[in-house]
PDB file of C-alpha atoms in Angstrom:
ATOM      1  CA  MET P   1      -8.818 -25.083 -25.382  1.00  0.00           C
ATOM      2  CA  LEU P   2      -9.306 -28.762 -24.691  1.00  0.00           C
ATOM      3  CA  ASP P   3      -6.142 -29.659 -22.806  1.00  0.00           C
ATOM      4  CA  LEU P   4      -6.556 -31.201 -19.374  1.00  0.00           C
ATOM      5  CA  HIS P   5      -4.824 -28.377 -17.539  1.00  0.00           C
ATOM      6  CA  TYR P   6      -7.641 -25.922 -18.352  1.00  0.00           C
ATOM      7  CA  PRO P   7     -10.368 -25.684 -15.679  1.00  0.00           C
ATOM      8  CA  THR P   8     -13.806 -26.669 -16.958  1.00  0.00           C
ATOM      9  CA  SER P   9     -15.954 -25.155 -14.225  1.00  0.00           C
ATOM     10  CA  GLY P  10     -15.938 -22.230 -11.848  1.00  0.00           C
ATOM     11  CA  ALA P  11     -15.876 -18.456 -12.174  1.00  0.00           C
ATOM     12  CA  PRO P  12     -14.158 -16.630 -15.058  1.00  0.00           C
ATOM     13  CA  ILE P  13     -10.569 -15.497 -14.545  1.00  0.00           C
ATOM     14  CA  VAL P  14      -9.110 -12.487 -16.347  1.00  0.00           C
ATOM     15  CA  PHE P  15      -5.476 -12.570 -17.492  1.00  0.00           C
ATOM     16  CA  PHE P  16      -3.889  -9.253 -18.401  1.00  0.00           C
ATOM     17  CA  ASP P  17      -0.627  -7.564 -19.311  1.00  0.00           C
ATOM     18  CA  PHE P  18       0.660  -4.021 -19.817  1.00  0.00           C
ATOM     19  CA  GLU P  19       3.519  -2.678 -21.889  1.00  0.00           C
ATOM     20  CA  THR P  20       4.921   0.541 -20.443  1.00  0.00           C
ATOM     21  CA  THR P  21       7.384   3.335 -21.205  1.00  0.00           C
ATOM     22  CA  GLY P  22       9.534   2.429 -18.197  1.00  0.00           C
ATOM     23  CA  LEU P  23       9.564   1.077 -14.670  1.00  0.00           C
ATOM     24  CA  CYS P  24       8.245   3.895 -12.476  1.00  0.00           C
ATOM     25  CA  PRO P  25       4.413   4.014 -12.335  1.00  0.00           C
ATOM     26  CA  LYS P  26       4.345   7.637 -11.139  1.00  0.00           C
ATOM     27  CA  LYS P  27       6.409   8.945 -14.051  1.00  0.00           C
ATOM     28  CA  GLU P  28       5.935   6.419 -16.838  1.00  0.00           C
ATOM     29  CA  SER P  29       2.880   5.432 -18.877  1.00  0.00           C
ATOM     30  CA  ILE P  30       1.114   2.321 -20.096  1.00  0.00           C
ATOM     31  CA  ILE P  31       1.357   2.070 -23.881  1.00  0.00           C
ATOM     32  CA  GLU P  32      -0.517  -1.187 -24.459  1.00  0.00           C
ATOM     33  CA  ILE P  33      -3.215  -3.091 -22.577  1.00  0.00           C
ATOM     34  CA  ALA P  34      -4.397  -6.617 -23.256  1.00  0.00           C
ATOM     35  CA  ALA P  35      -6.688  -8.944 -21.349  1.00  0.00           C
ATOM     36  CA  VAL P  36      -8.259 -12.357 -21.889  1.00  0.00           C
ATOM     37  CA  LYS P  37     -11.307 -13.509 -19.933  1.00  0.00           C
ATOM     38  CA  TYR P  38     -11.027 -17.258 -19.467  1.00  0.00           C
ATOM     39  CA  ILE P  39     -14.515 -18.723 -19.018  1.00  0.00           C
ATOM     40  CA  PRO P  40     -14.301 -22.340 -17.818  1.00  0.00           C
ATOM     41  CA  GLY P  41     -16.090 -24.729 -20.156  1.00  0.00           C
ATOM     42  CA  ALA P  42     -16.630 -22.137 -22.891  1.00  0.00           C
ATOM     43  CA  GLU P  43     -15.539 -22.659 -26.494  1.00  0.00           C
ATOM     44  CA  SER P  44     -14.335 -19.074 -26.863  1.00  0.00           C
ATOM     45  CA  HIS P  45     -12.950 -16.499 -24.477  1.00  0.00           C
ATOM     46  CA  PRO P  46     -13.389 -12.715 -24.859  1.00  0.00           C
ATOM     47  CA  HIS P  47     -10.302 -10.588 -25.158  1.00  0.00           C
ATOM     48  CA  MET P  48      -9.242  -6.978 -25.589  1.00  0.00           C
ATOM     49  CA  ALA P  49      -5.993  -5.472 -26.864  1.00  0.00           C
ATOM     50  CA  GLN P  50      -5.311  -1.779 -27.399  1.00  0.00           C
ATOM     51  CA  LEU P  51      -2.390   0.574 -27.904  1.00  0.00           C
ATOM     52  CA  ILE P  52      -2.496   3.768 -25.844  1.00  0.00           C
ATOM     53  CA  ALA P  53      -1.746   7.242 -27.190  1.00  0.00           C
ATOM     54  CA  ILE P  54       0.794   9.174 -25.115  1.00  0.00           C
ATOM     55  CA  ASP P  55       2.039  12.764 -25.304  1.00  0.00           C
ATOM     56  CA  ARG P  56       5.792  12.162 -25.572  1.00  0.00           C
ATOM     57  CA  PRO P  57       8.214  10.106 -27.668  1.00  0.00           C
ATOM     58  CA  LEU P  58       8.941   6.542 -26.642  1.00  0.00           C
ATOM     59  CA  PRO P  59      12.361   5.768 -25.179  1.00  0.00           C
ATOM     60  CA  PRO P  60      14.439   3.952 -27.825  1.00  0.00           C
ATOM     61  CA  PHE P  61      14.954   1.037 -25.430  1.00  0.00           C
ATOM     62  CA  ILE P  62      11.174   0.459 -25.230  1.00  0.00           C
ATOM     63  CA  THR P  63      10.772   0.488 -29.002  1.00  0.00           C
ATOM     64  CA  LYS P  64      13.657  -1.977 -29.304  1.00  0.00           C
ATOM     65  CA  LEU P  65      12.174  -4.190 -26.588  1.00  0.00           C
ATOM     66  CA  THR P  66       8.533  -4.208 -27.708  1.00  0.00           C
ATOM     67  CA  GLY P  67       8.569  -3.238 -31.374  1.00  0.00           C
ATOM     68  CA  ILE P  68       6.011  -0.526 -30.563  1.00  0.00           C
ATOM     69  CA  THR P  69       6.810   2.760 -32.287  1.00  0.00           C
ATOM     70  CA  ASP P  70       5.689   6.370 -31.948  1.00  0.00           C
ATOM     71  CA  THR P  71       3.949   6.049 -35.321  1.00  0.00           C
ATOM     72  CA  MET P  72       1.956   3.047 -34.093  1.00  0.00           C
ATOM     73  CA  LEU P  73       0.819   4.947 -31.003  1.00  0.00           C
ATOM     74  CA  ARG P  74      -0.158   8.006 -33.060  1.00  0.00           C
ATOM     75  CA  HIS P  75      -2.208   6.074 -35.584  1.00  0.00           C
ATOM     76  CA  GLN P  76      -3.506   3.140 -33.562  1.00  0.00           C
ATOM     77  CA  GLY P  77      -3.437   4.434 -29.995  1.00  0.00           C
ATOM     78  CA  ARG P  78      -6.507   5.621 -28.116  1.00  0.00           C
ATOM     79  CA  PRO P  79      -6.761   7.831 -25.012  1.00  0.00           C
ATOM     80  CA  MET P  80      -6.019   6.039 -21.755  1.00  0.00           C
ATOM     81  CA  SER P  81      -9.195   7.382 -20.154  1.00  0.00           C
ATOM     82  CA  GLU P  82     -11.327   5.487 -22.687  1.00  0.00           C
ATOM     83  CA  VAL P  83      -9.325   2.273 -22.637  1.00  0.00           C
ATOM     84  CA  LEU P  84      -9.062   2.276 -18.846  1.00  0.00           C
ATOM     85  CA  ASP P  85     -12.843   2.340 -18.498  1.00  0.00           C
ATOM     86  CA  GLU P  86     -13.136  -0.527 -20.983  1.00  0.00           C
ATOM     87  CA  PHE P  87     -10.527  -2.514 -19.069  1.00  0.00           C
ATOM     88  CA  ILE P  88     -12.259  -1.923 -15.723  1.00  0.00           C
ATOM     89  CA  GLU P  89     -15.561  -3.058 -17.224  1.00  0.00           C
ATOM     90  CA  PHE P  90     -13.869  -6.060 -18.822  1.00  0.00           C
ATOM     91  CA  ILE P  91     -12.362  -7.391 -15.594  1.00  0.00           C
ATOM     92  CA  GLY P  92     -15.510  -6.693 -13.560  1.00  0.00           C
ATOM     93  CA  ASP P  93     -15.171  -8.304 -10.148  1.00  0.00           C
ATOM     94  CA  HIS P  94     -13.347 -11.389 -11.429  1.00  0.00           C
ATOM     95  CA  ASP P  95     -10.035 -12.660 -10.113  1.00  0.00           C
ATOM     96  CA  VAL P  96      -7.160 -11.380 -12.223  1.00  0.00           C
ATOM     97  CA  VAL P  97      -3.810 -12.942 -13.107  1.00  0.00           C
ATOM     98  CA  ALA P  98      -0.648 -11.409 -14.551  1.00  0.00           C
ATOM     99  CA  PHE P  99       2.946 -12.480 -14.932  1.00  0.00           C
ATOM    100  CA  ASN P 100       4.757 -10.522 -12.176  1.00  0.00           C
ATOM    101  CA  ILE P 101       1.479  -8.997 -11.065  1.00  0.00           C
ATOM    102  CA  ASN P 102       3.106  -6.562  -8.629  1.00  0.00           C
ATOM    103  CA  PHE P 103       4.614  -4.666 -11.565  1.00  0.00           C
ATOM    104  CA  ASP P 104       1.338  -4.460 -13.498  1.00  0.00           C
ATOM    105  CA  ALA P 105      -0.682  -3.709 -10.362  1.00  0.00           C
ATOM    106  CA  ARG P 106       1.483  -0.714  -9.500  1.00  0.00           C
ATOM    107  CA  PHE P 107       0.914   0.730 -12.973  1.00  0.00           C
ATOM    108  CA  LEU P 108      -2.804  -0.026 -12.836  1.00  0.00           C
ATOM    109  CA  ASN P 109      -3.214   1.597  -9.439  1.00  0.00           C
ATOM    110  CA  ALA P 110      -1.240   4.684 -10.489  1.00  0.00           C
ATOM    111  CA  THR P 111      -3.270   5.009 -13.692  1.00  0.00           C
ATOM    112  CA  VAL P 112      -6.572   4.596 -11.880  1.00  0.00           C
ATOM    113  CA  GLU P 113      -5.581   7.297  -9.407  1.00  0.00           C
ATOM    114  CA  ARG P 114      -4.317   9.617 -12.165  1.00  0.00           C
ATOM    115  CA  HIS P 115      -7.632   9.383 -14.011  1.00  0.00           C
ATOM    116  CA  GLY P 116      -9.824   9.693 -10.940  1.00  0.00           C
ATOM    117  CA  ARG P 117     -11.328   6.206 -11.080  1.00  0.00           C
ATOM    118  CA  ARG P 118     -12.247   4.111  -8.064  1.00  0.00           C
ATOM    119  CA  PRO P 119      -9.489   1.831  -6.716  1.00  0.00           C
ATOM    120  CA  ILE P 120      -9.374  -1.668  -8.196  1.00  0.00           C
ATOM    121  CA  ARG P 121     -10.052  -4.296  -5.546  1.00  0.00           C
ATOM    122  CA  ASN P 122     -10.060  -7.506  -7.546  1.00  0.00           C
ATOM    123  CA  ALA P 123      -8.228 -10.462  -6.066  1.00  0.00           C
ATOM    124  CA  GLY P 124      -4.925 -10.838  -7.892  1.00  0.00           C
ATOM    125  CA  HIS P 125      -2.727 -13.870  -8.561  1.00  0.00           C
ATOM    126  CA  CYS P 126       0.817 -14.015  -9.912  1.00  0.00           C
ATOM    127  CA  ALA P 127       1.698 -16.413 -12.735  1.00  0.00           C
ATOM    128  CA  LEU P 128       5.386 -15.711 -12.126  1.00  0.00           C
ATOM    129  CA  ALA P 129       5.135 -16.853  -8.504  1.00  0.00           C
ATOM    130  CA  ARG P 130       3.324 -19.993  -9.613  1.00  0.00           C
ATOM    131  CA  ALA P 131       6.004 -20.713 -12.230  1.00  0.00           C
ATOM    132  CA  ARG P 132       8.770 -20.424  -9.653  1.00  0.00           C
ATOM    133  CA  ALA P 133       6.966 -22.854  -7.376  1.00  0.00           C
ATOM    134  CA  ALA P 134       6.216 -25.316 -10.174  1.00  0.00           C
ATOM    135  CA  TRP P 135       9.588 -25.333 -11.954  1.00  0.00           C
ATOM    136  CA  PRO P 136      12.280 -24.331  -9.447  1.00  0.00           C
ATOM    137  CA  GLU P 137      14.965 -26.054 -11.513  1.00  0.00           C
ATOM    138  CA  LEU P 138      14.848 -23.465 -14.329  1.00  0.00           C
ATOM    139  CA  PRO P 139      17.861 -21.122 -14.612  1.00  0.00           C
ATOM    140  CA  ASN P 140      15.502 -18.123 -14.434  1.00  0.00           C
ATOM    141  CA  HIS P 141      11.776 -17.544 -14.617  1.00  0.00           C
ATOM    142  CA  LYS P 142      11.442 -14.964 -17.339  1.00  0.00           C
ATOM    143  CA  LEU P 143       8.248 -15.508 -19.289  1.00  0.00           C
ATOM    144  CA  VAL P 144      10.171 -16.488 -22.402  1.00  0.00           C
ATOM    145  CA  THR P 145      12.239 -19.035 -20.442  1.00  0.00           C
ATOM    146  CA  VAL P 146       9.185 -20.683 -18.898  1.00  0.00           C
ATOM    147  CA  ALA P 147       7.345 -20.668 -22.230  1.00  0.00           C
ATOM    148  CA  ARG P 148      10.259 -22.413 -23.947  1.00  0.00           C
ATOM    149  CA  HIS P 149      10.415 -24.952 -21.139  1.00  0.00           C
ATOM    150  CA  LEU P 150       6.736 -25.719 -21.733  1.00  0.00           C
ATOM    151  CA  GLU P 151       7.285 -25.775 -25.513  1.00  0.00           C
ATOM    152  CA  LEU P 152       4.668 -23.083 -26.060  1.00  0.00           C
ATOM    153  CA  GLU P 153       4.325 -21.122 -29.275  1.00  0.00           C
ATOM    154  CA  MET P 154       6.296 -17.980 -28.547  1.00  0.00           C
ATOM    155  CA  GLY P 155       4.613 -15.378 -30.727  1.00  0.00           C
ATOM    156  CA  THR P 156       5.918 -11.800 -30.399  1.00  0.00           C
ATOM    157  CA  ALA P 157       7.661 -11.183 -27.073  1.00  0.00           C
ATOM    158  CA  HIS P 158       6.832  -8.053 -25.082  1.00  0.00           C
ATOM    159  CA  ARG P 159       3.514  -7.463 -26.799  1.00  0.00           C
ATOM    160  CA  ALA P 160       0.660  -7.394 -24.355  1.00  0.00           C
ATOM    161  CA  LEU P 161      -1.768  -9.886 -25.902  1.00  0.00           C
ATOM    162  CA  ASN P 162       0.926 -12.438 -26.665  1.00  0.00           C
ATOM    163  CA  ASP P 163       2.335 -12.196 -23.136  1.00  0.00           C
ATOM    164  CA  THR P 164      -1.179 -12.443 -21.692  1.00  0.00           C
ATOM    165  CA  LEU P 165      -1.806 -15.702 -23.541  1.00  0.00           C
ATOM    166  CA  LEU P 166       1.555 -17.085 -22.436  1.00  0.00           C
ATOM    167  CA  ALA P 167       0.796 -16.099 -18.823  1.00  0.00           C
ATOM    168  CA  LEU P 168      -2.524 -17.946 -19.073  1.00  0.00           C
ATOM    169  CA  GLU P 169      -0.781 -21.106 -20.242  1.00  0.00           C
ATOM    170  CA  VAL P 170       1.948 -20.850 -17.613  1.00  0.00           C
ATOM    171  CA  TYR P 171      -0.547 -20.267 -14.808  1.00  0.00           C
ATOM    172  CA  PHE P 172      -2.865 -23.147 -15.614  1.00  0.00           C
ATOM    173  CA  ARG P 173      -0.021 -25.555 -16.346  1.00  0.00           C
ATOM    174  CA  SER P 174       1.712 -24.610 -13.101  1.00  0.00           C
ATOM    175  CA  LEU P 175      -1.403 -25.452 -11.138  1.00  0.00           C
ATOM    176  CA  HIS P 176      -1.499 -28.811 -12.864  1.00  0.00           C
ATOM    177  CA  VAL P 177       2.082 -29.503 -11.769  1.00  0.00           C
ATOM    178  CA  ASP P 178       1.192 -28.871  -8.131  1.00  0.00           C
ATOM    179  CA  SER P 179      -0.644 -31.998  -7.007  1.00  0.00           C
ATOM    180  CA  ARG P 180      -1.918 -30.259  -3.901  1.00  0.00           C
ATOM    181  CA  GLU P 181      -4.207 -28.012  -5.910  1.00  0.00           C
ATOM    182  CA  THR P 182      -5.890 -28.827  -9.227  1.00  0.00           C
ATOM    183  CA  PRO P 183      -7.208 -26.209 -11.661  1.00  0.00           C
ATOM    184  CA  SER P 184     -10.832 -27.109 -10.964  1.00  0.00           C
ATOM    185  CA  LYS P 185     -10.296 -26.527  -7.261  1.00  0.00           C
ATOM    186  CA  VAL P 186      -8.724 -23.178  -7.946  1.00  0.00           C
ATOM    187  CA  ALA P 187     -11.649 -22.140 -10.081  1.00  0.00           C
ATOM    188  CA  HIS P 188     -14.057 -22.859  -7.196  1.00  0.00           C
ATOM    189  CA  LYS P 189     -11.826 -21.544  -4.444  1.00  0.00           C
ATOM    190  CA  PRO P 190     -12.859 -18.239  -2.811  1.00  0.00           C
ATOM    191  CA  ALA P 191     -10.459 -15.400  -3.475  1.00  0.00           C
ATOM    192  CA  GLN P 192      -7.935 -15.380  -0.669  1.00  0.00           C
ATOM    193  CA  SER P 193      -5.138 -13.369  -2.220  1.00  0.00           C
ATOM    194  CA  LYS P 194      -4.631  -9.703  -1.549  1.00  0.00           C
ATOM    195  CA  ALA P 195      -6.458  -7.181  -3.703  1.00  0.00           C
ATOM    196  CA  VAL P 196      -4.593  -5.890  -6.709  1.00  0.00           C
ATOM    197  CA  ALA P 197      -4.605  -2.472  -5.063  1.00  0.00           C
ATOM    198  CA  THR P 198      -2.160  -3.660  -2.428  1.00  0.00           C
ATOM    199  CA  GLY P 199       0.444  -4.584  -5.010  1.00  0.00           C
ATOM    200  CA  ALA P 200       2.451  -6.550  -2.447  1.00  0.00           C
ATOM    201  CA  PRO P 201       3.444 -10.147  -1.778  1.00  0.00           C
ATOM    202  CA  SER P 202       1.510 -11.906   0.963  1.00  0.00           C
ATOM    203  CA  VAL P 203       4.593 -12.850   2.987  1.00  0.00           C
ATOM    204  CA  ILE P 204       8.116 -11.441   2.903  1.00  0.00           C
ATOM    205  CA  PRO P 205      10.727 -11.225   5.613  1.00  0.00           C
ATOM    206  CA  VAL P 206      11.223  -7.840   7.233  1.00  0.00           C
ATOM    207  CA  ILE P 207      14.322  -5.727   6.672  1.00  0.00           C
ATOM    208  CA  THR P 208      15.460  -3.524   9.516  1.00  0.00           C
ATOM    209  CA  GLY P 209      18.240  -1.040  10.070  1.00  0.00           C
ATOM    210  CA  PRO P 210      18.507   2.621   9.098  1.00  0.00           C
ATOM    211  CA  ARG P 211      15.580   4.264   7.414  1.00  0.00           C
ATOM    212  CA  GLN P 212      17.180   3.491   4.101  1.00  0.00           C
ATOM    213  CA  PHE P 213      19.588   0.605   3.769  1.00  0.00           C
ATOM    214  CA  ARG P 214      22.025   1.799   1.098  1.00  0.00           C
ATOM    215  CA  ILE P 215      23.938  -0.772  -0.865  1.00  0.00           C
ATOM    216  CA  GLU P 216      26.377  -0.761  -3.737  1.00  0.00           C
ATOM    217  CA  VAL P 217      25.970  -3.083  -6.692  1.00  0.00           C
ATOM    218  CA  LEU P 218      28.783  -4.072  -9.016  1.00  0.00           C
ATOM    219  CA  GLY P 219      27.794  -5.243 -12.453  1.00  0.00           C
ATOM    220  CA  THR P 220      29.519  -6.858 -15.388  1.00  0.00           C
ATOM    221  CA  GLY P 221      29.617  -5.950 -19.043  1.00  0.00           C
ATOM    222  CA  ARG P 222      27.038  -8.642 -19.718  1.00  0.00           C
ATOM    223  CA  TYR P 223      24.322  -6.483 -18.137  1.00  0.00           C
ATOM    224  CA  GLN P 224      25.721  -3.067 -18.983  1.00  0.00           C
ATOM    225  CA  ASP P 225      23.211  -2.310 -21.775  1.00  0.00           C
ATOM    226  CA  VAL P 226      20.283  -2.817 -19.412  1.00  0.00           C
ATOM    227  CA  PHE P 227      22.001  -0.680 -16.788  1.00  0.00           C
ATOM    228  CA  HIS P 228      22.690   2.067 -19.325  1.00  0.00           C
ATOM    229  CA  ASP P 229      19.047   2.132 -20.443  1.00  0.00           C
ATOM    230  CA  VAL P 230      17.896   2.505 -16.845  1.00  0.00           C
ATOM    231  CA  CYS P 231      20.514   4.841 -15.368  1.00  0.00           C
ATOM    232  CA  GLY P 232      22.196   6.520 -18.298  1.00  0.00           C
ATOM    233  CA  PRO P 233      25.975   6.652 -18.647  1.00  0.00           C
ATOM    234  CA  ARG P 234      26.620   8.582 -15.416  1.00  0.00           C
ATOM    235  CA  THR P 235      24.569   9.986 -12.555  1.00  0.00           C
ATOM    236  CA  ALA P 236      25.354  11.459  -9.167  1.00  0.00           C
ATOM    237  CA  LYS P 237      25.482   9.037  -6.256  1.00  0.00           C
ATOM    238  CA  GLY P 238      22.756  10.868  -4.363  1.00  0.00           C
ATOM    239  CA  ALA P 239      20.462  11.640  -7.300  1.00  0.00           C
ATOM    240  CA  ALA P 240      17.139   9.891  -6.891  1.00  0.00           C
ATOM    241  CA  LEU P 241      16.283   8.233 -10.201  1.00  0.00           C
ATOM    242  CA  ASP P 242      12.997   6.877  -8.831  1.00  0.00           C
ATOM    243  CA  VAL P 243      13.515   3.602 -10.669  1.00  0.00           C
ATOM    244  CA  GLN P 244      12.307   0.470  -8.927  1.00  0.00           C
ATOM    245  CA  VAL P 245      14.263  -2.758  -8.981  1.00  0.00           C
ATOM    246  CA  GLN P 246      13.854  -6.049  -7.172  1.00  0.00           C
ATOM    247  CA  LEU P 247      16.402  -7.713  -4.944  1.00  0.00           C
ATOM    248  CA  ARG P 248      16.123 -11.477  -4.938  1.00  0.00           C
ATOM    249  CA  VAL P 249      17.667 -13.371  -2.059  1.00  0.00           C
ATOM    250  CA  GLU P 250      18.554 -16.910  -3.054  1.00  0.00           C
ATOM    251  CA  ALA P 251      17.927 -19.215  -0.112  1.00  0.00           C
ATOM    252  CA  LYS P 252      20.160 -22.046  -1.326  1.00  0.00           C
ATOM    253  CA  SER P 253      23.158 -19.810  -1.959  1.00  0.00           C
ATOM    254  CA  ASN P 254      24.631 -16.561  -0.711  1.00  0.00           C
ATOM    255  CA  ALA P 255      23.623 -14.654  -3.835  1.00  0.00           C
ATOM    256  CA  VAL P 256      21.529 -11.511  -3.780  1.00  0.00           C
ATOM    257  CA  ARG P 257      20.538 -10.613  -7.314  1.00  0.00           C
ATOM    258  CA  VAL P 258      19.334  -7.255  -8.605  1.00  0.00           C
ATOM    259  CA  LEU P 259      16.628  -7.394 -11.258  1.00  0.00           C
ATOM    260  CA  VAL P 260      14.793  -4.930 -13.468  1.00  0.00           C
ATOM    261  CA  GLN P 261      11.608  -6.494 -14.841  1.00  0.00           C
ATOM    262  CA  GLU P 262      13.133  -9.963 -14.469  1.00  0.00           C
ATOM    263  CA  GLU P 263      16.323  -8.830 -16.205  1.00  0.00           C
ATOM    264  CA  ILE P 264      19.360  -9.350 -13.981  1.00  0.00           C
ATOM    265  CA  VAL P 265      21.438  -6.175 -13.864  1.00  0.00           C
ATOM    266  CA  GLY P 266      23.942  -7.254 -11.229  1.00  0.00           C
ATOM    267  CA  ASN P 267      24.675  -9.040  -7.974  1.00  0.00           C
ATOM    268  CA  LEU P 268      25.570  -7.638  -4.590  1.00  0.00           C
ATOM    269  CA  ALA P 269      29.220  -8.018  -3.688  1.00  0.00           C
ATOM    270  CA  PRO P 270      29.628 -10.996  -1.298  1.00  0.00           C
ATOM    271  CA  ARG P 271      30.266  -8.919   1.846  1.00  0.00           C
ATOM    272  CA  VAL P 272      27.405  -6.542   1.066  1.00  0.00           C
ATOM    273  CA  ALA P 273      25.148  -9.490   0.351  1.00  0.00           C
ATOM    274  CA  LEU P 274      26.061 -10.996   3.725  1.00  0.00           C
ATOM    275  CA  ASP P 275      25.255  -7.734   5.522  1.00  0.00           C
ATOM    276  CA  PHE P 276      21.993  -7.457   3.657  1.00  0.00           C
ATOM    277  CA  ARG P 277      20.959 -10.974   4.587  1.00  0.00           C
ATOM    278  CA  ARG P 278      21.802 -10.273   8.228  1.00  0.00           C
ATOM    279  CA  ALA P 279      19.370  -7.360   8.114  1.00  0.00           C
ATOM    280  CA  ILE P 280      16.519  -9.818   7.618  1.00  0.00           C
ATOM    281  CA  ILE P 281      15.140 -10.609  11.037  1.00  0.00           C
ATOM    282  CA  GLU P 282      11.705 -12.111  10.426  1.00  0.00           C
ATOM    283  CA  GLY P 283      10.865 -15.238   8.504  1.00  0.00           C
ATOM    284  CA  ASP P 284      12.967 -18.351   8.233  1.00  0.00           C
ATOM    285  CA  LEU P 285      14.869 -18.042   4.980  1.00  0.00           C
ATOM    286  CA  ALA P 286      14.965 -21.801   4.722  1.00  0.00           C
ATOM    287  CA  GLU P 287      11.249 -21.716   3.971  1.00  0.00           C
ATOM    288  CA  PHE P 288      11.830 -19.782   0.761  1.00  0.00           C
ATOM    289  CA  THR P 289      13.473 -20.652  -2.522  1.00  0.00           C
ATOM    290  CA  HIS P 290      13.881 -16.897  -2.724  1.00  0.00           C
ATOM    291  CA  PHE P 291      12.113 -13.746  -1.676  1.00  0.00           C
ATOM    292  CA  GLU P 292      12.048 -10.326  -3.231  1.00  0.00           C
ATOM    293  CA  CYS P 293      11.850  -6.771  -1.985  1.00  0.00           C
ATOM    294  CA  SER P 294      11.780  -3.511  -3.893  1.00  0.00           C
ATOM    295  CA  ALA P 295      14.584  -0.993  -3.959  1.00  0.00           C
ATOM    296  CA  LYS P 296      15.082   2.369  -5.601  1.00  0.00           C
ATOM    297  CA  ILE P 297      18.090   3.286  -7.698  1.00  0.00           C
ATOM    298  CA  ARG P 298      19.745   6.356  -6.201  1.00  0.00           C
ATOM    299  CA  GLY P 299      22.399   6.633  -8.843  1.00  0.00           C
ATOM    300  CA  GLY P 300      24.853   4.740 -10.952  1.00  0.00           C
ATOM    301  CA  ARG P 301      27.776   5.169 -13.278  1.00  0.00           C
ATOM    302  CA  ILE P 302      29.584   3.314 -15.975  1.00  0.00           C
ATOM    303  CA  SER P 303      33.054   2.812 -14.543  1.00  0.00           C
ATOM    304  CA  GLU P 304      36.388   2.977 -16.285  1.00  0.00           C
ATOM    305  CA  SER P 305      37.993   0.851 -13.603  1.00  0.00           C
ATOM    306  CA  PRO P 306      38.020  -2.914 -14.243  1.00  0.00           C
ATOM    307  CA  ASN P 307      37.887  -3.399 -10.464  1.00  0.00           C
ATOM    308  CA  ASP P 308      34.376  -1.954 -10.497  1.00  0.00           C
ATOM    309  CA  GLY P 309      33.131  -4.622 -12.883  1.00  0.00           C
ATOM    310  CA  ASN P 310      32.106  -2.162 -15.626  1.00  0.00           C
ATOM    311  CA  TYR P 311      29.476  -0.253 -13.674  1.00  0.00           C
ATOM    312  CA  VAL P 312      28.445   0.698 -10.170  1.00  0.00           C
ATOM    313  CA  MET P 313      24.875   1.202  -8.972  1.00  0.00           C
ATOM    314  CA  TRP P 314      23.710   2.545  -5.626  1.00  0.00           C
ATOM    315  CA  LEU P 315      20.391   1.393  -4.225  1.00  0.00           C
ATOM    316  CA  ASP P 316      18.166   2.514  -1.384  1.00  0.00           C
ATOM    317  CA  ILE P 317      16.127  -0.225   0.248  1.00  0.00           C
ATOM    318  CA  PRO P 318      13.274   1.209   2.332  1.00  0.00           C
ATOM    319  CA  GLN P 319      12.228  -0.492   5.533  1.00  0.00           C
ATOM    320  CA  HIS P 320       9.275  -2.848   5.258  1.00  0.00           C
ATOM    321  CA  ASP P 321       6.897  -0.214   6.636  1.00  0.00           C
ATOM    322  CA  ASP P 322       7.892   2.580   4.260  1.00  0.00           C
TER     323      ASP P 322
END
């Protein structure tokens, strides 16, 4: 690692990534953990990568996405309790970085609680947030999109160690793009971000209104496979699926996009999007290229009506203080 965008002094930084069985930390499991400890100025950097044994079959969508199979987990997986302790020891008290760290942090916090370990309080940084700030012109900021933009070697997508290494490259290169803050300064800078345990952005506008702001999402056939994998072919409107999504408000347009792990699954209808934006009362939207908040899928159905745009999804958006 001799390129100029790598910091050459300062404290170690740990990059990590999880592969999981789904999106809900309370119900789903981590199936692969990887981490790389970047030590400024060193010729080599320690890493760990481990599959995790689980007690149920993998969803077909996850096997298709990651290439991880039940056979691999049976023969190569180890108990989470063992690997979790190794991971906690590996990260120590260092700053940690992940691509879309809120997603990984929620799974880490849930796993730590499930196994009776002490809460993780390391300062966390988001490589996805840095990528959006550094390259706002990209059509999206999926890890694969940013990696292609940077002409990085792609490796195997959705495998934890490969994605960890890509996140490391994206993070350091993004800091190099921002002239206000060089990598060496970041390495020396005291941790100012929120602890991983908070799992929340530092600043988002506040949404007000009823206790749960229910919205309807219309999707197209382009995203129907993702929708089907998340919701199934048909569910009741009021059935809580406990699946988290993100709503991204685009500041330079009227769009409000619905994402699952950076995969767009639909957009709010224009009138609903307008009402949703009006519910934001704090924070000047002009200051943001976008902001995101979490929502929970209450139900969805594949529709036979072309007017519904192939599927309909209902979301509950909790108030900011939920």
